[in-house]
XYZ file of C-alpha atoms in Angstrom:
666
model
C 165.900 161.303 71.099
C 169.380 162.129 69.888
C 171.713 163.025 72.735
C 172.835 166.176 70.961
C 169.439 167.764 71.642
C 169.185 166.900 75.327
C 171.254 169.933 76.345
C 169.208 172.468 74.295
C 165.943 171.019 75.632
C 167.194 171.127 79.220
C 168.488 174.675 78.758
C 165.104 175.740 77.348
C 163.231 174.118 80.236
C 165.642 175.658 82.748
C 164.848 179.157 81.443
C 161.104 178.538 81.632
C 161.419 177.144 85.159
C 163.537 180.113 86.244
C 160.893 182.495 84.896
C 158.242 180.465 86.721
C 160.102 180.453 90.043
C 160.752 184.187 89.802
C 157.072 184.985 89.239
C 155.328 182.487 91.513
C 156.028 184.224 94.880
C 154.491 187.501 93.654
C 151.227 185.721 92.839
C 151.031 183.473 95.890
C 148.903 185.654 98.180
C 146.526 186.569 95.354
C 145.929 183.231 93.654
C 146.699 180.875 96.518
C 146.907 177.239 95.480
C 146.579 178.258 91.809
C 149.488 180.733 91.908
C 152.041 178.140 90.795
C 149.848 177.312 87.801
C 149.278 180.926 86.766
C 152.992 181.682 87.120
C 153.777 179.520 84.078
C 151.936 181.554 81.408
C 152.250 184.821 83.354
C 156.048 184.592 83.550
C 156.455 183.882 79.833
C 154.197 186.809 78.920
C 156.026 189.106 81.343
C 159.440 188.051 80.031
C 158.191 188.676 76.496
C 157.059 192.185 77.435
C 160.258 193.082 79.303
C 162.527 191.760 76.551
C 160.443 193.632 73.971
C 161.036 196.898 75.802
C 164.740 196.048 75.950
C 164.565 195.756 72.164
C 162.890 199.159 71.918
C 165.505 200.797 74.144
C 168.440 199.064 72.483
C 169.397 197.238 75.688
C 170.786 193.704 75.867
C 167.872 191.311 75.726
C 169.158 189.163 78.575
C 168.567 192.063 80.958
C 164.924 190.955 80.886
C 165.959 187.928 82.963
C 167.206 190.042 85.864
C 163.802 190.764 87.489
C 163.074 187.033 87.583
C 166.465 186.175 89.054
C 165.999 188.962 91.593
C 162.579 187.537 92.427
C 164.102 184.115 93.044
C 166.835 185.600 95.252
C 164.384 187.687 97.272
C 161.874 184.880 97.745
C 164.675 182.468 98.613
C 166.061 184.820 101.243
C 162.604 184.947 102.826
C 162.291 181.172 102.915
C 159.520 180.955 100.309
C 160.748 177.820 98.537
C 160.066 175.302 101.291
C 159.838 171.583 100.585
C 156.091 171.719 101.115
C 155.646 174.556 98.633
C 157.881 172.966 96.023
C 156.041 169.676 96.474
C 152.711 171.463 96.013
C 153.746 172.728 92.601
C 154.782 169.274 91.367
C 151.333 168.633 89.816
C 151.599 171.878 87.838
C 155.128 171.033 86.737
C 153.809 167.736 85.390
C 150.850 169.501 83.772
C 153.385 171.532 81.803
C 156.010 168.858 81.234
C 153.850 165.951 80.015
C 152.214 167.822 77.086
C 155.583 169.467 76.401
C 157.157 166.013 75.990
C 154.217 164.801 73.899
C 154.664 167.660 71.438
C 158.430 167.273 71.566
C 157.959 163.719 70.287
C 155.616 164.970 67.551
C 158.124 167.590 66.434
C 160.976 165.060 66.543
C 159.007 162.916 64.106
C 158.074 165.869 61.851
C 160.722 168.537 62.506
C 161.299 169.998 59.064
C 160.783 173.632 58.187
C 159.545 172.745 54.737
C 155.793 173.098 54.097
C 152.676 175.146 54.906
C 153.566 178.331 56.847
C 156.782 176.960 58.333
C 159.131 178.967 56.112
C 157.369 182.134 57.249
C 157.285 181.161 60.907
C 160.963 180.322 61.030
C 161.940 183.343 58.937
C 160.405 185.655 61.535
C 161.958 183.799 64.474
C 165.371 183.739 62.770
C 165.189 187.434 61.890
C 164.297 188.347 65.472
C 167.042 186.187 66.962
C 169.626 187.527 64.519
C 168.787 191.152 65.299
C 166.494 191.548 68.320
C 165.317 195.064 67.598
C 161.822 196.582 67.682
C 160.128 196.515 65.286
C 161.982 193.474 63.907
C 163.332 193.424 60.382
C 161.093 191.849 57.755
C 163.174 189.012 56.253
C 161.170 189.113 53.018
C 161.147 192.859 52.386
C 164.562 194.501 52.531
C 164.376 197.867 54.264
C 161.028 197.035 55.846
C 160.043 195.873 59.297
C 157.408 193.573 60.750
C 155.247 196.488 61.861
C 152.758 195.223 59.265
C 152.101 191.971 61.127
C 151.493 190.616 64.612
C 154.955 189.385 65.560
C 154.961 189.258 69.382
C 154.489 185.471 69.470
C 157.577 185.096 67.292
C 159.398 187.520 69.571
C 158.397 185.418 72.593
C 159.875 182.242 71.147
C 162.924 184.015 69.777
C 163.695 185.479 73.195
C 163.351 182.092 74.877
C 165.782 180.798 72.252
C 168.297 183.569 72.904
C 168.001 183.208 76.673
C 168.593 179.450 76.504
C 171.250 179.568 73.781
C 169.194 177.422 71.407
C 169.546 178.093 67.646
C 166.480 179.240 65.730
C 166.072 175.972 63.808
C 165.725 174.121 67.136
C 163.776 176.947 68.785
C 161.196 176.421 66.046
C 160.601 172.874 67.289
C 160.524 173.805 70.981
C 157.921 176.522 70.467
C 154.794 174.372 70.093
C 155.705 172.019 72.951
C 155.919 175.136 75.121
C 152.615 176.519 73.847
C 150.811 173.240 74.514
C 152.360 172.907 77.969
C 151.313 176.427 78.942
C 147.836 175.893 77.493
C 147.328 172.668 79.452
C 148.390 174.362 82.692
C 145.957 177.219 82.024
C 142.969 174.986 81.284
C 143.791 172.607 84.134
C 143.794 175.629 86.460
C 140.472 176.691 84.920
C 139.175 173.198 85.713
C 140.024 173.795 89.370
C 137.662 176.772 89.308
C 134.828 175.106 87.407
C 134.825 171.625 88.954
C 135.265 169.922 92.308
C 136.307 166.649 90.654
C 137.513 165.645 87.194
C 139.314 168.986 86.942
C 141.337 167.722 83.988
C 138.255 167.630 81.740
C 138.646 171.181 80.315
C 142.117 170.138 79.116
C 140.420 167.772 76.661
C 139.329 170.832 74.652
C 142.970 170.943 73.512
C 143.202 167.254 72.660
C 139.944 166.067 71.099
C 139.214 166.267 67.347
C 136.001 167.512 65.776
C 133.263 165.132 64.505
C 134.556 165.552 60.969
C 137.842 163.901 61.970
C 135.917 160.940 63.392
C 134.004 160.681 60.106
C 137.247 160.619 58.096
C 138.671 157.941 60.398
C 135.537 155.802 60.027
C 135.687 155.914 56.225
C 139.302 154.786 56.361
C 141.257 157.870 55.307
C 144.979 158.218 55.990
C 146.028 160.304 58.988
C 147.106 163.109 56.692
C 143.670 163.136 55.037
C 141.941 162.881 58.414
C 143.703 165.976 59.664
C 143.481 167.966 56.470
C 139.907 167.003 55.589
C 138.563 167.686 59.068
C 139.840 171.271 58.935
C 138.398 172.016 55.490
C 134.910 170.777 56.358
C 132.933 173.983 55.847
C 133.236 174.826 52.168
C 135.897 177.401 51.237
C 136.963 177.965 54.841
C 139.495 176.708 57.358
C 138.115 175.335 60.598
C 141.112 174.272 62.676
C 140.911 172.831 66.172
C 143.787 172.867 68.697
C 145.137 169.333 68.350
C 145.194 169.637 64.554
C 147.099 172.915 64.788
C 149.601 171.283 67.111
C 150.109 168.176 64.971
C 150.291 170.195 61.743
C 153.181 172.064 63.294
C 153.001 175.651 62.056
C 154.398 178.001 64.705
C 151.796 180.500 63.573
C 150.061 183.313 65.507
C 146.711 181.536 65.815
C 148.472 178.552 67.393
C 150.860 180.464 69.647
C 147.896 182.410 71.030
C 146.100 179.312 72.347
C 147.914 179.335 75.689
C 147.206 183.027 76.231
C 143.508 182.547 75.486
C 143.350 179.817 78.118
C 145.244 181.996 80.590
C 142.893 184.969 80.156
C 139.846 182.728 80.555
C 141.327 181.406 83.800
C 141.901 184.950 85.083
C 138.419 186.157 84.140
C 136.709 183.162 85.731
C 138.900 183.533 88.834
C 137.822 187.164 89.144
C 134.175 186.224 88.678
C 134.267 183.468 91.285
C 136.710 184.791 93.902
C 136.778 188.582 93.678
C 135.170 188.934 97.090
C 137.968 186.969 98.787
C 140.762 189.200 97.473
C 142.488 192.097 99.168
C 142.921 195.377 97.320
C 146.490 194.344 96.522
C 145.220 191.038 95.187
C 142.668 192.759 92.978
C 145.345 195.055 91.580
C 147.576 192.082 90.772
C 144.691 190.196 89.162
C 143.803 193.211 87.017
C 147.465 193.568 86.076
C 147.641 189.934 84.973
C 144.447 190.286 82.934
C 145.824 193.447 81.324
C 149.116 191.683 80.537
C 147.245 188.822 78.869
C 144.721 190.959 76.988
C 147.394 193.491 76.022
C 149.546 190.741 74.507
C 146.761 189.531 72.222
C 146.939 192.165 69.455
C 150.672 191.502 69.094
C 150.409 187.705 69.201
C 147.300 187.294 67.016
C 145.320 190.478 66.445
C 142.102 188.651 65.593
C 141.900 187.363 69.167
C 141.449 190.793 70.680
C 138.284 191.287 68.613
C 136.846 188.408 70.647
C 138.519 188.765 74.008
C 138.187 192.508 74.499
C 134.370 192.127 74.552
C 134.722 188.924 76.602
C 136.794 190.833 79.176
C 134.228 193.620 79.329
C 131.406 191.103 79.780
C 133.192 189.423 82.664
C 133.983 192.856 84.079
C 130.272 193.648 84.046
C 129.479 190.313 85.682
C 132.035 190.949 88.441
C 130.609 194.424 89.019
C 127.045 193.055 89.030
C 127.899 190.246 91.433
C 130.120 192.052 93.932
C 129.187 195.718 93.629
C 126.512 197.338 91.539
C 126.137 200.333 93.816
C 127.729 203.701 94.380
C 129.206 202.441 97.678
C 131.225 199.651 96.159
C 133.436 198.418 98.984
C 134.632 195.496 96.881
C 136.009 197.788 94.150
C 134.299 195.507 91.667
C 134.608 198.173 88.988
C 138.348 197.565 88.657
C 138.079 194.719 86.148
C 135.797 196.800 83.969
C 137.554 200.153 84.270
C 141.231 199.342 84.783
C 141.986 196.308 82.611
C 141.252 197.714 79.102
C 143.391 200.888 79.422
C 146.196 198.977 81.135
C 146.113 196.419 78.330
C 146.525 199.156 75.733
C 149.250 200.887 77.740
C 151.308 197.692 78.109
C 152.005 197.499 74.391
C 151.300 201.084 73.373
C 154.463 201.359 71.212
C 153.222 198.373 69.200
C 150.073 200.282 68.225
C 152.026 203.453 67.465
C 154.393 201.541 65.170
C 151.719 199.410 63.499
C 151.572 199.979 59.756
C 149.041 197.329 58.745
C 146.013 198.441 56.754
C 143.713 196.163 58.770
C 140.359 194.871 57.592
C 138.176 196.492 54.956
C 134.905 196.496 56.856
C 132.106 194.098 57.738
C 130.051 192.168 55.198
C 126.887 190.086 55.320
C 127.490 186.396 54.579
C 125.753 185.594 51.258
C 126.478 181.839 51.385
C 126.205 180.500 54.945
C 127.492 177.144 56.160
C 125.806 173.911 55.201
C 124.160 172.652 58.435
C 125.686 169.170 58.138
C 129.166 170.659 57.683
C 128.459 172.988 60.613
C 127.581 170.041 62.861
C 130.659 168.129 61.715
C 132.699 170.987 63.175
C 130.750 171.918 66.321
C 128.557 168.865 66.853
C 130.224 167.479 69.989
C 129.866 170.665 71.993
C 126.455 171.552 70.588
C 125.136 168.136 71.590
C 126.323 168.622 75.180
C 124.891 172.132 75.390
C 121.523 171.051 73.949
C 121.410 168.082 76.332
C 122.130 170.354 79.282
C 119.226 172.544 78.165
C 116.805 169.613 77.865
C 114.929 170.334 81.130
C 114.462 173.956 80.052
C 113.293 172.870 76.607
C 110.610 170.696 78.199
C 109.459 173.565 80.410
C 109.594 176.271 77.746
C 109.376 174.714 74.287
C 108.206 178.024 72.824
C 111.805 179.323 72.946
C 112.582 176.993 70.046
C 110.925 179.678 67.952
C 114.197 181.640 68.240
C 115.443 179.508 65.339
C 112.589 180.473 63.006
C 113.871 183.908 61.858
C 117.237 182.406 60.919
C 115.600 179.550 59.028
C 113.392 181.969 57.107
C 116.395 184.147 56.290
C 118.290 181.141 54.894
C 120.787 180.640 57.714
C 120.120 177.078 58.948
C 123.442 176.709 60.784
C 122.723 179.886 62.724
C 119.314 178.435 63.602
C 121.068 175.414 65.127
C 123.385 177.569 67.256
C 120.659 179.896 68.498
C 118.657 177.134 70.228
C 121.059 176.354 73.101
C 122.042 180.037 73.168
C 118.440 181.116 73.734
C 117.932 178.639 76.570
C 121.213 179.500 78.299
C 120.339 183.189 78.229
C 116.746 182.555 79.361
C 118.051 180.436 82.253
C 119.693 183.594 83.649
C 122.063 181.658 85.883
C 125.149 183.127 84.245
C 127.486 180.737 85.990
C 131.047 180.744 84.708
C 130.384 177.678 82.535
C 127.096 179.089 81.205
C 128.791 182.385 80.387
C 131.636 180.681 78.497
C 129.085 178.640 76.541
C 127.015 181.715 75.708
C 130.076 183.542 74.428
C 131.224 180.606 72.281
C 127.763 180.115 70.796
C 127.537 183.825 70.123
C 130.734 183.669 68.062
C 129.667 180.800 65.810
C 126.227 182.403 65.410
C 127.719 185.782 64.481
C 130.127 184.290 61.937
C 127.175 182.744 60.110
C 125.734 186.215 59.561
C 128.705 188.551 59.158
C 132.345 188.361 58.088
C 135.337 190.687 58.110
C 136.423 191.811 54.661
C 140.006 191.178 53.599
C 141.870 190.556 50.341
C 141.313 186.803 50.082
C 138.987 187.152 47.085
C 135.357 186.302 46.388
C 135.602 182.528 46.807
C 137.363 182.627 50.164
C 135.622 185.759 51.424
C 134.967 184.349 54.915
C 137.938 182.006 55.176
C 139.888 184.166 57.634
C 136.810 185.035 59.681
C 136.009 181.362 60.224
C 139.677 180.437 60.595
C 140.512 183.006 63.258
C 137.225 183.094 65.195
C 136.496 179.379 65.389
C 139.494 178.625 67.625
C 138.325 181.021 70.396
C 134.802 179.637 69.960
C 136.187 176.101 70.306
C 137.956 176.971 73.566
C 134.942 178.791 75.001
C 132.384 176.129 74.089
C 134.825 173.302 74.761
C 135.729 174.313 78.303
C 132.065 175.021 79.094
C 130.824 171.735 77.617
C 133.479 169.654 79.324
C 132.748 171.372 82.631
C 129.114 170.337 82.156
C 130.258 166.758 81.541
C 132.241 166.968 84.770
C 129.111 168.067 86.635
C 127.181 165.140 85.116
C 129.864 162.679 86.243
C 129.815 164.138 89.723
C 126.026 163.995 89.953
C 126.037 160.405 88.723
C 128.292 159.428 91.618
C 130.970 157.950 89.382
C 133.673 158.795 91.926
C 131.981 156.911 94.713
C 131.908 153.678 92.721
C 135.536 153.874 91.578
C 138.142 152.103 93.766
C 140.735 154.507 95.161
C 143.576 152.494 93.617
C 142.013 152.726 90.166
C 141.481 156.470 90.569
C 145.178 156.902 91.365
C 146.358 154.697 88.501
C 144.202 156.271 85.782
C 146.196 159.550 85.526
C 149.439 157.587 85.182
C 147.908 155.446 82.434
C 146.691 158.576 80.658
C 150.217 160.033 80.744
C 151.725 156.832 79.347
C 149.079 156.681 76.608
C 149.668 160.303 75.623
C 153.437 159.897 75.423
C 153.115 156.619 73.500
C 150.589 158.008 71.012
C 153.037 159.705 68.590
C 154.799 156.355 68.107
C 151.742 154.110 68.285
C 149.956 156.083 65.562
C 151.777 156.922 62.359
C 151.853 160.728 62.364
C 154.848 160.976 60.053
C 153.741 163.266 57.237
C 156.702 162.306 55.089
C 158.837 165.287 56.092
C 160.563 163.650 59.031
C 164.243 163.387 59.827
C 164.024 162.425 63.538
C 165.787 165.430 64.956
C 164.843 168.737 66.567
C 166.817 170.751 64.019
C 164.253 171.908 61.460
C 166.982 172.536 58.862
C 168.754 169.182 59.196
C 166.916 167.733 56.198
C 168.722 170.186 53.894
C 171.935 168.190 54.274
C 170.320 165.332 52.371
C 167.963 167.123 49.973
C 169.881 170.378 49.334
C 173.462 169.900 50.572
C 174.742 172.977 48.764
C 172.175 175.212 50.416
C 172.723 173.532 53.784
C 176.416 174.402 53.863
C 175.933 177.901 52.434
C 173.142 178.751 54.885
C 175.295 177.521 57.779
C 177.980 179.930 56.549
C 175.473 182.798 56.361
C 174.033 182.134 59.812
C 177.492 182.799 61.259
C 178.166 185.864 59.116
C 178.265 188.959 61.346
C 176.983 192.429 60.653
C 173.901 193.944 59.053
C 173.338 192.111 55.796
C 170.754 192.104 53.007
C 170.882 189.252 50.536
C 169.643 188.856 46.964
C 168.073 185.438 46.319
C 165.535 184.052 43.847
C 161.857 184.864 44.308
C 159.625 182.004 43.200
C 156.197 182.544 44.687
C 154.657 181.446 47.964
C 154.734 178.028 49.642
C 157.741 176.898 47.620
C 161.379 176.212 48.399
C 162.261 179.682 47.118
C 162.978 182.317 49.787
C 164.734 179.540 51.687
C 167.958 181.502 52.280
C 166.259 184.409 54.040
C 163.994 182.005 55.909
C 166.775 179.829 57.299
C 169.327 182.576 57.912
C 167.085 185.436 59.050
C 168.954 187.778 56.686
C 166.477 190.034 54.831
C 166.081 189.598 51.093
C 164.673 192.049 48.539
C 161.373 190.196 48.298
C 160.229 186.771 49.400
C 156.852 185.018 49.465
C 155.287 187.853 47.434
C 151.624 187.127 48.127
C 152.274 187.222 51.867
C 153.943 190.603 51.470
C 151.115 191.848 49.287
C 148.561 190.839 51.928
C 150.452 192.881 54.517
C 151.562 195.872 52.445
C 149.051 196.127 49.609
C 149.799 198.088 46.447
C 151.992 200.534 48.351
C 154.554 197.781 48.828
C 155.250 197.604 45.055
C 155.858 193.885 45.411
C 155.776 193.138 41.671
C 158.384 195.825 41.035
C 160.722 194.192 43.528
C 160.276 190.807 41.850
C 161.114 192.350 38.485
C 164.222 193.990 39.947
C 165.438 190.688 41.395
C 165.166 189.087 37.956
C 167.105 191.988 36.447
C 169.880 191.612 39.028
C 170.417 188.027 37.956
C 169.906 188.481 34.216
C 171.177 191.978 33.371
C 174.799 192.351 34.512
C 174.986 196.011 33.527
C 172.212 196.882 35.981
C 172.870 194.310 38.683
C 175.084 196.289 41.063
C 173.089 199.510 40.868
C 169.798 197.693 41.415
C 171.230 195.732 44.351
C 172.600 198.930 45.889
C 169.164 200.557 45.566
C 167.953 198.024 48.137
C 171.155 198.296 50.224
C 171.888 194.656 49.386
C 175.301 193.440 50.554
C 175.234 189.813 49.357
C 174.238 187.968 46.178
C 173.345 184.271 46.393
C 173.603 181.940 43.398
C 172.417 178.360 43.875
C 170.337 175.769 42.049
C 167.052 177.651 42.517
C 168.533 180.838 41.087
C 169.826 178.989 38.029
C 166.471 177.255 37.541
C 164.514 180.473 37.904
C 166.703 182.871 35.910
C 169.206 182.970 33.055
C 171.955 183.880 35.506
C 174.464 186.355 34.119
C 176.065 188.406 36.865
C 179.036 190.811 36.769
C 181.382 188.481 38.655
C 184.342 190.739 37.854
C 183.003 193.549 40.065
C 181.682 191.282 42.823
C 183.753 189.723 45.596
C 183.352 185.959 45.843
C 183.241 185.097 49.566
C 181.853 181.561 49.382
C 182.043 178.834 46.723
C 181.148 175.241 47.566
C 178.852 172.458 46.363
C 177.340 174.488 43.543
C 176.605 177.626 45.581
C 178.389 180.948 45.223
C 177.912 183.927 47.509
C 179.223 187.301 46.395
C 179.745 190.465 48.346
C 178.287 193.481 46.564
C 180.594 196.518 46.619
C 179.263 199.394 48.718
C-alpha cells in the first residue's frame, strides 16, 4: 500500500481505538468478558449520536470526543487498563483489525468513486464533512437538506473522517473496512453467547455467498458476473448478501447498517441469556445500549427498523416470560420491553421531527411471487440446515408438513418452502436464542412472498426494494442461527476431541492469512482500480481538467452553491457536487424525485440549469434564484449544452485545462 496512505489509516484507527478505550470501562461490569467486544460498535454509535447533537447545537464537532477522552483519563486513574485487561482484549482487536485490513485491500484494488451508488454515497459524506450541520445540506438540491433521506450512516463516517483528519475521498474507502470490522466483532461476540466452541461460525454469515454465486462459478462466469448475477437471482428484484455488498463497494445505508444489526442481535441475545445475572445498573446499561442501537436504525437505514423494532419487542417478551411473568417481578424483566422502544425514539427524536420524506405508499399483495428454484438459489444453504435440524421433528410429526398446503394452493410455492422449517421450529416450543433467530428470519422471507411495501419503483420492480432491504436482515438472522446449529453439530460429533491441539491453534492463523491473501489471489479488480485509497485519484488520468478544478473547489471556503450540468442518474454528470460536497441546483434527478416527489419540481430545476448555460440574458437571474455563487464550465457542460454564458458580468476565478469557474455576482 502506498506510504502516503499509512498515516490516514493509522489516524483513523487511532480514533476508533480511542473511542473503544473510552467506552470499554463503562461496560465492563455489565458485559464482563464481552465488554471489550461490545465497546467497538457501541462507541462508534455513541460518538455518532454525540457529534450529531453537536451539529444540531452548532458546536464544534470535535467536542464529541471529549467524553471518550475523559473516560480514558478516569479509567486510567483508577488503574483499569492493566496488562491483563489489555491482553484480554487482544482477540477482539484482531477480530476488528483483520476484516478491516481485508476490506482495505479490496478498496485499494477498487477505490474509485465512479459507478453504482458511489457518486451519491460520497456526495453525502463530502457535504457533511464540508459543513457538519443538522440536517446536512443536500448536495444535489440547492437550498434543500437531507431530511428526506436516512443520512446518519453518512454522518457517522464523515465524523470519523473529521476526527481523524482524513479527506472525504479517503474516508469513503475507510468506511466499509470499518463496517466489516465492527460487524465481525459483533457476530463473533454473538458466537460466544450461542456456542461453547467454534464461536467464529456466526461470522461466516458475513463472508459466505449464496447458492446462486456457487452456480455462476460452476458454469464459469467471470467474477463480475458471479457477483452481479447472484444478486439478481429472483426476477426483477435485488437480493444482496453481505460479502457481495462489501466487495461491490457502495457505502450505502443498507451496507453501513450491517454492523448495527449484528450489534443489536448480540445485545438482545445477551439479555435473553444473561438477564438474571445482571444488577439493576447492568440492566439499565444494557437497555441503554439496545436503545442506542435500535434508535440509530431509522437514521442509518430506515427499512431496518421495520424489522428490528418487532424483533426487539419479541425478545423483550421472551426476557419477561423467562425471568419475570408475574406482578412481583424482582428481576425487572419488563425493562427490555417497556424502556427500550421509547428510549430509542428519544435518542434521535430531532431526526423524526425534521424528517420530510413521504415514506411508503402502503402495503400490497404480491401478484407474482418468487420462482421456487430462484428462491432456493438465494436461501438454500440456510434452509437446508434448518430443515435438517428439524428432521427428528418431521419424523415424529409429519402432519405438520400440511402447513405448506395453503400456500401451494394459493400459488406461493416459495412461501410453502419457507413455512415448513418455520412450522417445526414454532411447534418445538424451545425458543432458544438460535431457534428464535431462525424463526424471525424465516418469518421475513415468508412475509415478503405474500406482501410488499409500495413505493415509486414502477410496476415491473414493484417488490424490488422490499426484497432488497428485507433480505439482508433475514440473511443475518437465518445465517447466525443456521451456523450456530452447525456449531452444535460439530460439538456433538466430537470434532474437537479428535483434533490435535497444535492444529487447532494453527487453523485460525491460516484462516487469517487466507483471508488477507484472497483479494490478491482472486482477481476482484472490476476495471475501476487505481491502487490507492483516494477515490478521486483516477480523475487525474481520465478527467485531468475536472481533477484540478475540483481540488480547487474543495479548498474554497465559505457557503457556496454551484451550477453544473445535469445529465441523469448513474452518469459522470453531477461529479462536481459529488466530489466537492458543494450543493448544485439539481443532480441525479431520479434520486431526488424518489425522495421529494412532485413537490420537488425536479424537472423545472433541470430546465433552469439548461437555461443558465444557453440563455445568457436569463443566466444570472436564474442562478440568483437558487442562491448560486459559482458557475462551472467543463467538458460535460459543453457536451450537454450549447454553452453561451454572460462572461462579461461574471468573475472568472479559475481557468485551467479546459475548465472555467465563474463567480456569480450577488
